[in-house]
């Protein structure tokens, strides 16, 4: 691929709800550009974008795909993104390096849930957008309705750039509103004709909209339009481009990607109306303590942002980057400003799906791929060491669903850990942690499907199979009244015996106080050298608990009396005595189970407020408050037991059609209600019996 001046580059993300036809549109654009000689199919798993086995198996996009191609002497870096919420991290990173977005809307369904969500993400980045109403050849397709739903739900000024000729099985082309010609397709080939007589009024009304939008961008055009009632085609085109780049107008195009109808006019619109890298909002970067603006100038010191990392079985780690300033050269040294490490760049590639083309350099505004960087991961900045800058990284959402993972094969723990770390490099929305209380390895992600894909990749890419289960709740035990007990350990087996005798007072403390051991021995009834052994016995017994083998917390244990034997006493005897005394004391002190309570914050549309509050109440939740949130959402705050929340991400998505989201964090511990505590204790006893039988 030849080099292109920066003004002839377009960096465009394709976004939209799952199933709207984003990948089919990307495939059709590559076919129209002559990059591929055969149109692939999502259903058949033959598209350039969806080349991963998981994508082929499920017929959905899971990762974003960079698809550079040429059109009318321009280079278009197309970023095909997933539509399912589980893979939102791929959308976030793609929009971070795009200058514009193609929002794909299903002509039958109109604007759907994820369409709204991704639109808001693009708008927050200040990205210019183009709407493609896809699947116009499907039964029930309605271009006017889809455009109206975009105006209502996205809150933008949508203006048809083309209007459809027919719909469903009769969809055969579009009317070019600006040139006042019909573009009719047969077998994917276009021919221009006169506008059908029965559509002349629709075309005229659409042209009037375009002229109004164009006129509003310039005082001279406004004056001419008001005086003469019209603008020339060129004036309208230039004014409309200014309106689009300013975010005041969003062109809409009807299309049918799989039938190759209007795909070429989509490519024309990308080139004609979407901004080049110099027309996007300026990038800011940290230079020491200062914030500076970076101009997309290929002659300035280089700075590139790595926005995607892939683990290739042959090439190793692949880093996909966008050059924000300067020029990246093959066989050069760069500096990772985030890690304070030098990196050696080998060969730079232009990648398209599984295909790679070696290039000598990639200049500002363009994108490329580097293999085998040692320390660089997604979000890092590569720059010149003498002109260090750090570009803002990515604000990925926290994982919302977790499972416990165990290797199926004993001894594979290290392999599983290493593989999970590699996968997290590829997908920063993956979480890996060790539970402090249960010592489980927890794998967390954005939803059920996300976790399924990760587990599948562990097996396919790294040859390790794991089993998953619901994480165990880190219950704790405590006491509710003060008792005093004796713990006496005495053994005589011939020769020297064992003797340890202690009196303990056990009393409850406030929540989060932990375990407190107090030495109140006077008069040497228990020698000083044995007191640490008593404490050790108490602490070890507290870790095992009494009710259900959960740790004991929030109690004070006071050693206040005891006795010893000059010959038979030992550290071990007093340790056992301390352990026996604690277990006896706790059993008499009315022990209770404690459970972790989470602070939950749910962002929910108004129409689902009642359902969400009722659902939280059904989970033993306590509503703490409600307040208005951004973008017409309401924020519900509640405290809910962790045991009720393991499936909440899936339930919330189902209840609200994916429109709600939530955050949670640990708050405190509370007593478990009696009937639930009884069930937990019984389950613990069954587990203990099973372990003893094994």
C-alpha angles and dihedrals in degrees: 000000000000125000118266131205112250093249088060095056124095122189107196132173119207109217137169146112118313112274096021091118104257095143092044089053092048090050091049091050091053090049092049089050091053094243091124126028096207127051110237125215130225091213092052093044093236103120123119092233100050101051098133114104091234090055092048092048095049099033091230137104114256102168131032117257127210109220113180117187141152128250127172093345091310130111116228118197100200118195111199108200134192119260099207117097092229089071099044091129089072090055093048094053093044095050089048091066099033125097094202142009136226106213108205114207124188108241090216102041098033119202110358134191101275090042088064094044095050092043090057090049091052091046092051088056090050091242122166113233143206121195121219113192098208133191094042087154093064125099110267095023112156119178096186092051092048091050091049092050089052091052093048102040101032096038095222137129101256114190122184110237089184130016124213127254103218127331141236109010089351095058103119107151150324139264114241098224095197098049093034092229134125117237107206124188132210119175089347093304119120130220128180121232140163117285110267110257093236090057100046093100093050091050092048092050091050091049089052089055091051092050092049092052091047093047093055092063097065133034093221092052091046091053093047093047092050092047100041102022094229146057131214119260091252093048090049093048094049093044092047092051089052090050092049094048090048089053093242096116135033115201117218126206128188113222147158108213099188091049090046092235116152093351091124092052089053089056090047090052092050090055096040103042112019120085129256118229093270092058096054123095109284118264119240125211137179115250105182106303094340132086113224135182119242119215117209092243117147091205096059125088108290127259124170132177120219105219102170137030125196131186107223115192091220107028096036118217114009118199117201113202145176119218108228097177136006125001131295113218131198116249094023138127120244136174127239101217094190094056099028089233134131116235130197115221114211119182119348117217139196103222130202113177106304093342122096131191120195116230134181096228147351118218134208114300094024134097136228147158132249125194130218104009106170106213105012122110137169112305097027124129121227113201146142112293092227092052104039119184133162118216118209111271127214130296098215118183120251115258112263105195129051137189132185113244128203126176113249089219119061111241095029094104094106092046091051092049092049093047092049090052090052092049091049089057088058095043117029091187087072114096127204123184144147114238107238095215104034097030090222122148105242122203113195133185146153097283148327095292092049091054092046090054093049092051090048091051091050088059099039102039102031104023096237123127121204137186120224131207140166109282116254116250112243097234120178134200131227142167130249105199140036120257137169120214142168124236113195125177116188127165128168115182102155123293116021114007135200123255132171128152127181138166116211132191112206119193134168123254133197120281117285092020092117121199119328122192117197126191111212098159114142130180095024095275084147111031115240093241091062098049094082088054090053090051091049091052091049093049094048092048090048090056090056095047126202109243103047106348094268120137119274116236142168098040138113118224114198122192104207108153145010145127140243143200121234093224109022102042118102142159090262093052093051092044090055091045091053091049093048092048094051094050091049092046095049092049089056096041095072098253121213136193119243125204132198115257119206129209105229127195115191123191106204138166115253095251092061098046096102093048093048095048092048091048092051091049088052088056092058089260126154116217109228099183149313132230139165115275135193125294096019094305129134122222116221117192120198144155114234134173112256091230089068096050108061093098096030096108091058094042093049092049091050094047095050102031088250094301098115128070135184145200127204138185135177114274114169145305127272136179115276113239111260100248092049093045090053091055092049092050092049091050090050091051091050091051091050092050091049091050092050091051091051 
